[in-house]
Amino acid sequence: MLQYRFDGPEDAPVLVIGPSLGTTWHMWDRQIPELSQHWRIFRYDLPGHGGAPAYPAAAVTDLADRLLATLDSVGVQRFGYAGCSIGGAVGADLALRHPHRVAALALVAASPRFGTADEFRQRGVIVRSNGLEPIARTSPERWFTPGFAAAQPAIVEWAVQMVRTTDPGCYIASCEALAAFDIRTELPRIGVPTLVLVGAEDKVTGPAEARTLVAGIPDARLALVPGASHLAPVEQPAAVTDLLLMHFSTAWQDTLASIPVPPSPGFSAPFAPVVPVAEIAAAADLPDASPAGRSDRYDRGMKVRREVLGDAHVDAETAASDTFTDDFQDLLTRYAWGEIWSREGLDRRARSCVSLTAVVASGHLGGLAQHVRAALRNGLTPVEIKEVLLQTAVYCGIPAAGAAFEIAQSVIQEETTPPA
């Protein structure tokens, strides 16, 4: 179950609104007065955000399932959905897995794949090692345009405090959820009326990601909001509100039999033009399906290998491979990652402890740096890595442990130092 609140008349159709990572339902406060005249607004907080119970969800599907369970508990079966960033990911997942529940969809500052898995797992390492303060301090530059941040210091401070008060474990889990989220090949299956809304100056999930969504989702429309960055609903509230009103009032026309839109004075009249423009983007290339002939074990192994070692490391290794080493890379992926690292007997934290010890014991310190990075990504803290290496000093020898500490110290400093 998720923490939630309702606004608007009880007999109106329900519009669910989802927040961005690090924010609370208050990021939508300035949309509520208008939207709640026409719909019953259901807002929710992510786990550990805004004082919500801290039960981490490490997958977007988990968040979507919890949201549906919460909606079921209050008797909401069919609804419109608008979500920002990870909130948009939840909406896309609902439209893919539960299309009969979603009447219309708005994806705000969203993407079919949020950056790279490495970026979000690295953010998790930063939070695990330093807490949320480094993320809180840098949030305004990711969320707002420089001019808005300079002119609105109170809103900037409000945004920083939202992040500071988030549960670190839940924030890290949400990063993991975004790292694993990738629906690029599934976009054509989204069959509900969809608006893709993005700030023209969004550097996090910008117009390029929005156009990929529009190209992949049948009949989706793109709304570009000038003068807005990632949190467009906060930075340009009137424009975003008008776009949502236009989209949901139109999109629900085909579903009036199941969800009647209540009459409201003046609501049926055309909306006044707003600054944002809607455009349809040309089709973007979608990733190819897995190559024919790849075994399930290889595919599973490559997925785990990338999650543990990171895309950058795996891409470098595969790019350096040739006909002489291809078979070894295939063996490594299928056996080490598809068989051993994929077993359920130990979690990844435990496997990282074993791997660090084995590398030190065998003297193969050339591979230690990548395993220290993997350990951090798998959830070990620098203190826990230190304890593992101290244990190796007893059983593997002081010289080996000393060399390992030197390598690990360098990696940990590099990986856990927040960006300037």
GROMACS .gro file of C-alpha atoms in nm:
model
  420
    1MET     CA    1   0.000   0.000   0.000
    2LEU     CA    2   0.112   0.355  -0.075
    3GLN     CA    3   0.055   0.678   0.113
    4TYR     CA    4  -0.213   0.876  -0.073
    5ARG     CA    5  -0.463   1.161  -0.062
    6PHE     CA    6  -0.774   1.261  -0.258
    7ASP     CA    7  -0.876   1.607  -0.381
    8GLY     CA    8  -1.194   1.695  -0.568
    9PRO     CA    9  -1.555   1.575  -0.576
   10GLU     CA   10  -1.620   1.217  -0.472
   11ASP     CA   11  -1.846   1.143  -0.771
   12ALA     CA   12  -1.595   1.264  -1.035
   13PRO     CA   13  -1.381   1.030  -1.246
   14VAL     CA   14  -1.042   0.963  -1.089
   15LEU     CA   15  -0.717   1.109  -1.218
   16VAL     CA   16  -0.408   0.954  -1.057
   17ILE     CA   17  -0.098   1.175  -1.037
   18GLY     CA   18   0.248   1.031  -0.968
   19PRO     CA   19   0.561   1.210  -0.836
   20SER     CA   20   0.921   1.225  -0.947
   21LEU     CA   21   1.210   1.059  -0.764
   22GLY     CA   22   1.302   1.262  -0.454
   23THR     CA   23   0.977   1.461  -0.452
   24THR     CA   24   0.640   1.424  -0.280
   25TRP     CA   25   0.284   1.469  -0.399
   26HIS     CA   26   0.328   1.840  -0.322
   27MET     CA   27   0.513   1.883  -0.653
   28TRP     CA   28   0.162   1.887  -0.807
   29ASP     CA   29   0.009   2.138  -0.563
   30ARG     CA   30  -0.031   2.414  -0.821
   31GLN     CA   31  -0.221   2.185  -1.061
   32ILE     CA   32  -0.477   2.072  -0.802
   33PRO     CA   33  -0.712   2.376  -0.789
   34GLU     CA   34  -0.789   2.350  -1.163
   35LEU     CA   35  -0.774   1.974  -1.210
   36SER     CA   36  -0.986   1.899  -0.906
   37GLN     CA   37  -1.275   2.099  -1.057
   38HIS     CA   38  -1.316   1.824  -1.315
   39TRP     CA   39  -1.170   1.509  -1.164
   40ARG     CA   40  -1.119   1.345  -0.830
   41ILE     CA   41  -0.742   1.369  -0.795
   42PHE     CA   42  -0.558   1.079  -0.634
   43ARG     CA   43  -0.198   1.164  -0.540
   44TYR     CA   44   0.051   0.923  -0.388
   45ASP     CA   45   0.400   0.929  -0.243
   46LEU     CA   46   0.678   0.690  -0.331
   47PRO     CA   47   0.793   0.464  -0.044
   48GLY     CA   48   1.002   0.658   0.207
   49HIS     CA   49   0.915   0.993   0.045
   50GLY     CA   50   0.716   1.263   0.224
   51GLY     CA   51   0.695   1.062   0.545
   52ALA     CA   52   0.552   0.755   0.369
   53PRO     CA   53   0.638   0.415   0.522
   54ALA     CA   54   0.989   0.311   0.421
   55TYR     CA   55   0.927  -0.017   0.241
   56PRO     CA   56   1.169  -0.006  -0.054
   57ALA     CA   57   1.054  -0.107  -0.402
   58ALA     CA   58   1.342  -0.194  -0.633
   59ALA     CA   59   1.136  -0.234  -0.952
   60VAL     CA   60   0.890  -0.013  -1.136
   61THR     CA   61   0.654  -0.311  -1.162
   62ASP     CA   62   0.657  -0.337  -0.782
   63LEU     CA   63   0.561   0.029  -0.749
   64ALA     CA   64   0.283  -0.017  -1.006
   65ASP     CA   65   0.152  -0.324  -0.826
   66ARG     CA   66   0.148  -0.137  -0.493
   67LEU     CA   67  -0.036   0.151  -0.656
   68LEU     CA   68  -0.300  -0.082  -0.801
   69ALA     CA   69  -0.344  -0.251  -0.463
   70THR     CA   70  -0.394   0.091  -0.304
   71LEU     CA   71  -0.647   0.193  -0.570
   72ASP     CA   72  -0.828  -0.139  -0.526
   73SER     CA   73  -0.853  -0.074  -0.153
   74VAL     CA   74  -1.043   0.251  -0.214
   75GLY     CA   75  -1.260   0.112  -0.492
   76VAL     CA   76  -1.097   0.281  -0.792
   77GLN     CA   77  -1.103   0.054  -1.096
   78ARG     CA   78  -1.052   0.276  -1.400
   79PHE     CA   79  -0.865   0.605  -1.401
   80GLY     CA   80  -0.662   0.855  -1.594
   81TYR     CA   81  -0.293   0.872  -1.506
   82ALA     CA   82  -0.031   1.149  -1.518
   83GLY     CA   83   0.318   1.089  -1.378
   84CYS     CA   84   0.648   1.274  -1.370
   85SER     CA   85   0.980   1.092  -1.425
   86ILE     CA   86   0.962   0.766  -1.223
   87GLY     CA   87   0.592   0.845  -1.181
   88GLY     CA   88   0.570   0.838  -1.560
   89ALA     CA   89   0.748   0.503  -1.566
   90VAL     CA   90   0.481   0.367  -1.332
   91GLY     CA   91   0.209   0.495  -1.566
   92ALA     CA   92   0.373   0.338  -1.871
   93ASP     CA   93   0.403   0.007  -1.687
   94LEU     CA   94   0.033   0.020  -1.594
   95ALA     CA   95  -0.061   0.094  -1.955
   96LEU     CA   96   0.143  -0.207  -2.069
   97ARG     CA   97   0.035  -0.461  -1.806
   98HIS     CA   98  -0.312  -0.333  -1.711
   99PRO     CA   99  -0.445  -0.138  -2.012
  100HIS     CA  100  -0.807  -0.199  -1.908
  101ARG     CA  101  -0.747   0.008  -1.593
  102VAL     CA  102  -0.599   0.317  -1.764
  103ALA     CA  103  -0.838   0.546  -1.953
  104ALA     CA  104  -0.574   0.796  -2.065
  105LEU     CA  105  -0.207   0.861  -1.994
  106ALA     CA  106   0.024   1.163  -1.960
  107LEU     CA  107   0.399   1.103  -1.934
  108VAL     CA  108   0.578   1.407  -1.792
  109ALA     CA  109   0.959   1.432  -1.806
  110ALA     CA  110   0.963   1.059  -1.877
  111SER     CA  111   1.168   0.823  -2.089
  112PRO     CA  112   1.149   0.464  -2.212
  113ARG     CA  113   1.493   0.423  -2.051
  114PHE     CA  114   1.622   0.671  -1.796
  115GLY     CA  115   1.984   0.746  -1.881
  116THR     CA  116   2.201   0.443  -1.823
  117ALA     CA  117   2.188   0.178  -1.555
  118ASP     CA  118   2.541   0.283  -1.455
  119GLU     CA  119   2.429   0.637  -1.377
  120PHE     CA  120   2.155   0.531  -1.137
  121ARG     CA  121   2.356   0.259  -0.967
  122GLN     CA  122   2.639   0.510  -0.924
  123ARG     CA  123   2.389   0.745  -0.761
  124GLY     CA  124   2.296   0.463  -0.526
  125VAL     CA  125   2.663   0.419  -0.433
  126ILE     CA  126   2.689   0.793  -0.358
  127VAL     CA  127   2.384   0.784  -0.130
  128ARG     CA  128   2.493   0.466   0.046
  129SER     CA  129   2.833   0.619   0.121
  130ASN     CA  130   2.745   0.985   0.182
  131GLY     CA  131   2.374   0.998   0.257
  132LEU     CA  132   2.131   1.215   0.060
  133GLU     CA  133   2.294   1.552   0.121
  134PRO     CA  134   2.504   1.551  -0.203
  135ILE     CA  135   2.195   1.459  -0.407
  136ALA     CA  136   1.982   1.718  -0.226
  137ARG     CA  137   2.236   1.996  -0.289
  138THR     CA  138   2.252   1.925  -0.664
  139SER     CA  139   1.880   1.858  -0.720
  140PRO     CA  140   1.791   2.219  -0.813
  141GLU     CA  141   2.031   2.223  -1.106
  142ARG     CA  142   1.876   1.900  -1.238
  143TRP     CA  143   1.517   2.009  -1.175
  144PHE     CA  144   1.500   2.380  -1.262
  145THR     CA  145   1.636   2.623  -1.519
  146PRO     CA  146   1.907   2.856  -1.380
  147GLY     CA  147   1.683   3.162  -1.412
  148PHE     CA  148   1.400   3.004  -1.216
  149ALA     CA  149   1.637   2.878  -0.945
  150ALA     CA  150   1.784   3.226  -0.904
  151ALA     CA  151   1.443   3.396  -0.892
  152GLN     CA  152   1.273   3.144  -0.663
  153PRO     CA  153   1.508   3.063  -0.370
  154ALA     CA  154   1.218   2.953  -0.148
  155ILE     CA  155   1.109   2.689  -0.400
  156VAL     CA  156   1.468   2.576  -0.440
  157GLU     CA  157   1.500   2.530  -0.064
  158TRP     CA  158   1.169   2.344  -0.057
  159ALA     CA  159   1.300   2.109  -0.325
  160VAL     CA  160   1.625   2.047  -0.135
  161GLN     CA  161   1.433   1.970   0.183
  162MET     CA  162   1.214   1.717   0.000
  163VAL     CA  163   1.523   1.520  -0.094
  164ARG     CA  164   1.687   1.555   0.248
  165THR     CA  165   1.382   1.408   0.421
  166THR     CA  166   1.358   1.105   0.191
  167ASP     CA  167   1.453   0.766   0.333
  168PRO     CA  168   1.799   0.679   0.184
  169GLY     CA  169   1.719   0.309   0.144
  170CYS     CA  170   1.400   0.386  -0.048
  171TYR     CA  171   1.582   0.641  -0.263
  172ILE     CA  172   1.849   0.383  -0.350
  173ALA     CA  173   1.580   0.125  -0.430
  174SER     CA  174   1.410   0.375  -0.664
  175CYS     CA  175   1.745   0.429  -0.836
  176GLU     CA  176   1.768   0.053  -0.885
  177ALA     CA  177   1.415   0.055  -1.027
  178LEU     CA  178   1.510   0.321  -1.281
  179ALA     CA  179   1.837   0.144  -1.363
  180ALA     CA  180   1.644  -0.168  -1.461
  181PHE     CA  181   1.360   0.011  -1.643
  182ASP     CA  182   1.371  -0.026  -2.022
  183ILE     CA  183   1.052  -0.043  -2.230
  184ARG     CA  184   1.193   0.078  -2.563
  185THR     CA  185   1.086  -0.234  -2.750
  186GLU     CA  186   0.744  -0.240  -2.579
  187LEU     CA  187   0.627   0.112  -2.666
  188PRO     CA  188   0.407   0.001  -2.961
  189ARG     CA  189   0.196  -0.201  -2.714
  190ILE     CA  190   0.082   0.111  -2.526
  191GLY     CA  191  -0.267   0.153  -2.664
  192VAL     CA  192  -0.419   0.422  -2.442
  193PRO     CA  193  -0.441   0.790  -2.549
  194THR     CA  194  -0.105   0.934  -2.448
  195LEU     CA  195   0.038   1.283  -2.405
  196VAL     CA  196   0.416   1.314  -2.370
  197LEU     CA  197   0.500   1.641  -2.194
  198VAL     CA  198   0.855   1.769  -2.151
  199GLY     CA  199   1.034   2.088  -2.052
  200ALA     CA  200   1.224   2.234  -2.345
  201GLU     CA  201   1.531   2.280  -2.122
  202ASP     CA  202   1.512   1.946  -1.940
  203LYS     CA  203   1.866   1.802  -1.925
  204VAL     CA  204   1.758   1.486  -1.737
  205THR     CA  205   1.490   1.342  -1.963
  206GLY     CA  206   1.471   1.598  -2.238
  207PRO     CA  207   1.302   1.643  -2.576
  208ALA     CA  208   1.506   1.361  -2.737
  209GLU     CA  209   1.370   1.105  -2.489
  210ALA     CA  210   1.021   1.249  -2.529
  211ARG     CA  211   1.038   1.213  -2.906
  212THR     CA  212   1.141   0.850  -2.867
  213LEU     CA  213   0.827   0.793  -2.661
  214VAL     CA  214   0.609   0.969  -2.919
  215ALA     CA  215   0.765   0.776  -3.206
  216GLY     CA  216   0.707   0.443  -3.034
  217ILE     CA  217   0.360   0.491  -2.881
  218PRO     CA  218   0.082   0.478  -3.141
  219ASP     CA  219  -0.092   0.814  -3.183
  220ALA     CA  220   0.093   0.976  -2.891
  221ARG     CA  221   0.124   1.357  -2.893
  222LEU     CA  222   0.420   1.565  -2.779
  223ALA     CA  223   0.388   1.888  -2.580
  224LEU     CA  224   0.707   2.092  -2.544
  225VAL     CA  225   0.700   2.344  -2.255
  226PRO     CA  226   0.933   2.642  -2.307
  227GLY     CA  227   1.112   2.782  -2.004
  228ALA     CA  228   1.093   2.459  -1.807
  229SER     CA  229   1.339   2.194  -1.700
  230HIS     CA  230   1.272   1.855  -1.534
  231LEU     CA  231   1.003   1.961  -1.284
  232ALA     CA  232   0.789   2.140  -1.541
  233PRO     CA  233   0.474   2.118  -1.321
  234VAL     CA  234   0.656   2.331  -1.060
  235GLU     CA  235   0.837   2.566  -1.296
  236GLN     CA  236   0.555   2.629  -1.548
  237PRO     CA  237   0.241   2.529  -1.356
  238ALA     CA  238  -0.018   2.712  -1.567
  239ALA     CA  239   0.110   2.573  -1.896
  240VAL     CA  240   0.128   2.218  -1.762
  241THR     CA  241  -0.219   2.244  -1.609
  242ASP     CA  242  -0.370   2.364  -1.938
  243LEU     CA  243  -0.204   2.083  -2.131
  244LEU     CA  244  -0.330   1.820  -1.888
  245LEU     CA  245  -0.682   1.967  -1.896
  246MET     CA  246  -0.685   1.959  -2.275
  247HIS     CA  247  -0.547   1.607  -2.298
  248PHE     CA  248  -0.763   1.436  -2.040
  249SER     CA  249  -1.084   1.615  -2.137
  250THR     CA  250  -1.028   1.503  -2.497
  251ALA     CA  251  -0.884   1.157  -2.432
  252TRP     CA  252  -1.177   1.054  -2.217
  253GLN     CA  253  -1.436   1.139  -2.483
  254ASP     CA  254  -1.408   0.786  -2.619
  255THR     CA  255  -1.462   0.631  -2.276
  256LEU     CA  256  -1.757   0.838  -2.153
  257ALA     CA  257  -1.972   0.527  -2.120
  258SER     CA  258  -1.743   0.386  -1.855
  259ILE     CA  259  -1.610   0.711  -1.704
  260PRO     CA  260  -1.845   1.008  -1.744
  261VAL     CA  261  -1.676   1.347  -1.723
  262PRO     CA  262  -1.893   1.562  -1.496
  263PRO     CA  263  -2.026   1.884  -1.648
  264SER     CA  264  -1.864   2.201  -1.526
  265PRO     CA  265  -1.940   2.564  -1.616
  266GLY     CA  266  -1.724   2.668  -1.906
  267PHE     CA  267  -1.544   2.336  -1.922
  268SER     CA  268  -1.690   2.237  -2.257
  269ALA     CA  269  -1.567   2.557  -2.418
  270PRO     CA  270  -1.241   2.545  -2.610
  271PHE     CA  271  -0.933   2.616  -2.405
  272ALA     CA  272  -0.740   2.931  -2.474
  273PRO     CA  273  -0.414   2.873  -2.662
  274VAL     CA  274  -0.113   2.817  -2.440
  275VAL     CA  275   0.252   2.877  -2.505
  276PRO     CA  276   0.357   2.509  -2.526
  277VAL     CA  277   0.327   2.355  -2.871
  278ALA     CA  278   0.234   2.001  -2.961
  279GLU     CA  279   0.423   1.821  -3.233
  280ILE     CA  280   0.458   1.471  -3.368
  281ALA     CA  281   0.815   1.356  -3.397
  282ALA     CA  282   0.957   1.139  -3.670
  283ALA     CA  283   0.998   0.776  -3.582
  284ALA     CA  284   1.311   0.700  -3.383
  285ASP     CA  285   1.508   0.382  -3.415
  286LEU     CA  286   1.414   0.129  -3.153
  287PRO     CA  287   1.663  -0.128  -3.026
  288ASP     CA  288   1.673  -0.457  -3.205
  289ALA     CA  289   1.548  -0.766  -3.037
  290SER     CA  290   1.802  -1.011  -2.899
  291PRO     CA  291   2.005  -1.173  -3.177
  292ALA     CA  292   1.869  -1.503  -3.298
  293GLY     CA  293   2.038  -1.807  -3.153
  294ARG     CA  294   2.134  -1.648  -2.818
  295SER     CA  295   2.051  -1.888  -2.538
  296ASP     CA  296   1.847  -1.790  -2.236
  297ARG     CA  297   2.158  -1.854  -2.027
  298TYR     CA  298   2.361  -1.606  -2.232
  299ASP     CA  299   2.089  -1.341  -2.218
  300ARG     CA  300   2.046  -1.390  -1.843
  301GLY     CA  301   2.422  -1.379  -1.795
  302MET     CA  302   2.464  -1.060  -1.997
  303LYS     CA  303   2.188  -0.892  -1.797
  304VAL     CA  304   2.348  -0.986  -1.464
  305ARG     CA  305   2.697  -0.901  -1.589
  306ARG     CA  306   2.585  -0.551  -1.685
  307GLU     CA  307   2.398  -0.500  -1.359
  308VAL     CA  308   2.700  -0.602  -1.151
  309LEU     CA  309   2.992  -0.461  -1.350
  310GLY     CA  310   2.819  -0.174  -1.528
  311ASP     CA  311   2.749  -0.103  -1.894
  312ALA     CA  312   3.070   0.093  -1.947
  313HIS     CA  313   3.293  -0.192  -1.830
  314VAL     CA  314   3.105  -0.461  -2.024
  315ASP     CA  315   3.088  -0.248  -2.338
  316ALA     CA  316   3.465  -0.191  -2.321
  317GLU     CA  317   3.534  -0.563  -2.281
  318THR     CA  318   3.304  -0.668  -2.564
  319ALA     CA  319   3.432  -0.392  -2.792
  320ALA     CA  320   3.789  -0.512  -2.738
  321SER     CA  321   3.696  -0.870  -2.821
  322ASP     CA  322   3.767  -1.023  -3.161
  323THR     CA  323   3.736  -1.362  -3.328
  324PHE     CA  324   4.018  -1.493  -3.107
  325THR     CA  325   3.853  -1.396  -2.776
  326ASP     CA  326   3.482  -1.403  -2.868
  327ASP     CA  327   3.440  -1.760  -2.751
  328PHE     CA  328   3.596  -1.678  -2.414
  329GLN     CA  329   3.362  -1.380  -2.370
  330ASP     CA  330   3.070  -1.607  -2.456
  331LEU     CA  331   3.188  -1.868  -2.203
  332LEU     CA  332   3.235  -1.599  -1.937
  333THR     CA  333   2.887  -1.459  -1.992
  334ARG     CA  334   2.710  -1.797  -2.000
  335TYR     CA  335   2.899  -1.971  -1.721
  336ALA     CA  336   3.022  -1.711  -1.471
  337TRP     CA  337   2.726  -1.474  -1.504
  338GLY     CA  338   2.446  -1.686  -1.649
  339GLU     CA  339   2.512  -1.983  -1.420
  340ILE     CA  340   2.698  -1.890  -1.101
  341TRP     CA  341   2.611  -1.523  -1.043
  342SER     CA  342   2.248  -1.600  -1.135
  343ARG     CA  343   2.202  -1.868  -0.870
  344GLU     CA  344   1.964  -1.792  -0.584
  345GLY     CA  345   2.167  -1.953  -0.304
  346LEU     CA  346   2.355  -1.630  -0.224
  347ASP     CA  347   2.256  -1.269  -0.277
  348ARG     CA  348   2.485  -1.035  -0.469
  349ARG     CA  349   2.628  -0.876  -0.157
  350ALA     CA  350   2.749  -1.217  -0.038
  351ARG     CA  351   2.885  -1.305  -0.381
  352SER     CA  352   3.081  -0.980  -0.386
  353CYS     CA  353   3.235  -1.067  -0.048
  354VAL     CA  354   3.339  -1.408  -0.181
  355SER     CA  355   3.473  -1.258  -0.505
  356LEU     CA  356   3.684  -0.996  -0.327
  357THR     CA  357   3.833  -1.260  -0.101
  358ALA     CA  358   3.902  -1.499  -0.388
  359VAL     CA  359   4.073  -1.232  -0.598
  360VAL     CA  360   4.302  -1.135  -0.309
  361ALA     CA  361   4.374  -1.498  -0.217
  362SER     CA  362   4.461  -1.592  -0.575
  363GLY     CA  363   4.683  -1.288  -0.621
  364HIS     CA  364   4.487  -1.177  -0.927
  365LEU     CA  365   4.480  -0.816  -0.812
  366GLY     CA  366   4.449  -0.689  -1.168
  367GLY     CA  367   4.079  -0.770  -1.145
  368LEU     CA  368   4.027  -0.630  -0.794
  369ALA     CA  369   3.925  -0.278  -0.897
  370GLN     CA  370   3.629  -0.400  -1.103
  371HIS     CA  371   3.515  -0.622  -0.815
  372VAL     CA  372   3.537  -0.334  -0.567
  373ARG     CA  373   3.316  -0.129  -0.802
  374ALA     CA  374   3.081  -0.425  -0.833
  375ALA     CA  375   3.069  -0.464  -0.454
  376LEU     CA  376   2.967  -0.099  -0.413
  377ARG     CA  377   2.697  -0.140  -0.678
  378ASN     CA  378   2.579  -0.460  -0.509
  379GLY     CA  379   2.517  -0.274  -0.184
  380LEU     CA  380   2.836  -0.316   0.019
  381THR     CA  381   2.949  -0.002   0.200
  382PRO     CA  382   3.314   0.107   0.216
  383VAL     CA  383   3.318  -0.004   0.580
  384GLU     CA  384   3.204  -0.354   0.483
  385ILE     CA  385   3.463  -0.376   0.204
  386LYS     CA  386   3.727  -0.276   0.459
  387GLU     CA  387   3.615  -0.558   0.688
  388VAL     CA  388   3.638  -0.811   0.404
  389LEU     CA  389   3.994  -0.699   0.325
  390LEU     CA  390   4.092  -0.710   0.693
  391GLN     CA  391   3.969  -1.069   0.696
  392THR     CA  392   4.188  -1.146   0.396
  393ALA     CA  393   4.488  -1.007   0.584
  394VAL     CA  394   4.446  -1.287   0.839
  395TYR     CA  395   4.396  -1.574   0.593
  396CYS     CA  396   4.570  -1.454   0.275
  397GLY     CA  397   4.863  -1.260   0.416
  398ILE     CA  398   4.952  -0.902   0.500
  399PRO     CA  399   5.128  -0.821   0.167
  400ALA     CA  400   4.831  -0.934  -0.042
  401ALA     CA  401   4.585  -0.746   0.178
  402GLY     CA  402   4.806  -0.435   0.176
  403ALA     CA  403   4.810  -0.426  -0.203
  404ALA     CA  404   4.435  -0.486  -0.205
  405PHE     CA  405   4.373  -0.197   0.036
  406GLU     CA  406   4.569   0.037  -0.189
  407ILE     CA  407   4.362  -0.056  -0.494
  408ALA     CA  408   4.032  -0.052  -0.307
  409GLN     CA  409   4.106   0.284  -0.145
  410SER     CA  410   4.155   0.445  -0.486
  411VAL     CA  411   3.837   0.291  -0.630
  412ILE     CA  412   3.624   0.382  -0.328
  413GLN     CA  413   3.742   0.743  -0.333
  414GLU     CA  414   3.661   0.765  -0.703
  415GLU     CA  415   3.321   0.599  -0.678
  416THR     CA  416   3.188   0.761  -0.361
  417THR     CA  417   3.301   1.119  -0.412
  418PRO     CA  418   2.993   1.325  -0.509
  419PRO     CA  419   3.014   1.529  -0.829
  420ALA     CA  420   3.140   1.882  -0.774
   0.00000   0.00000   0.00000
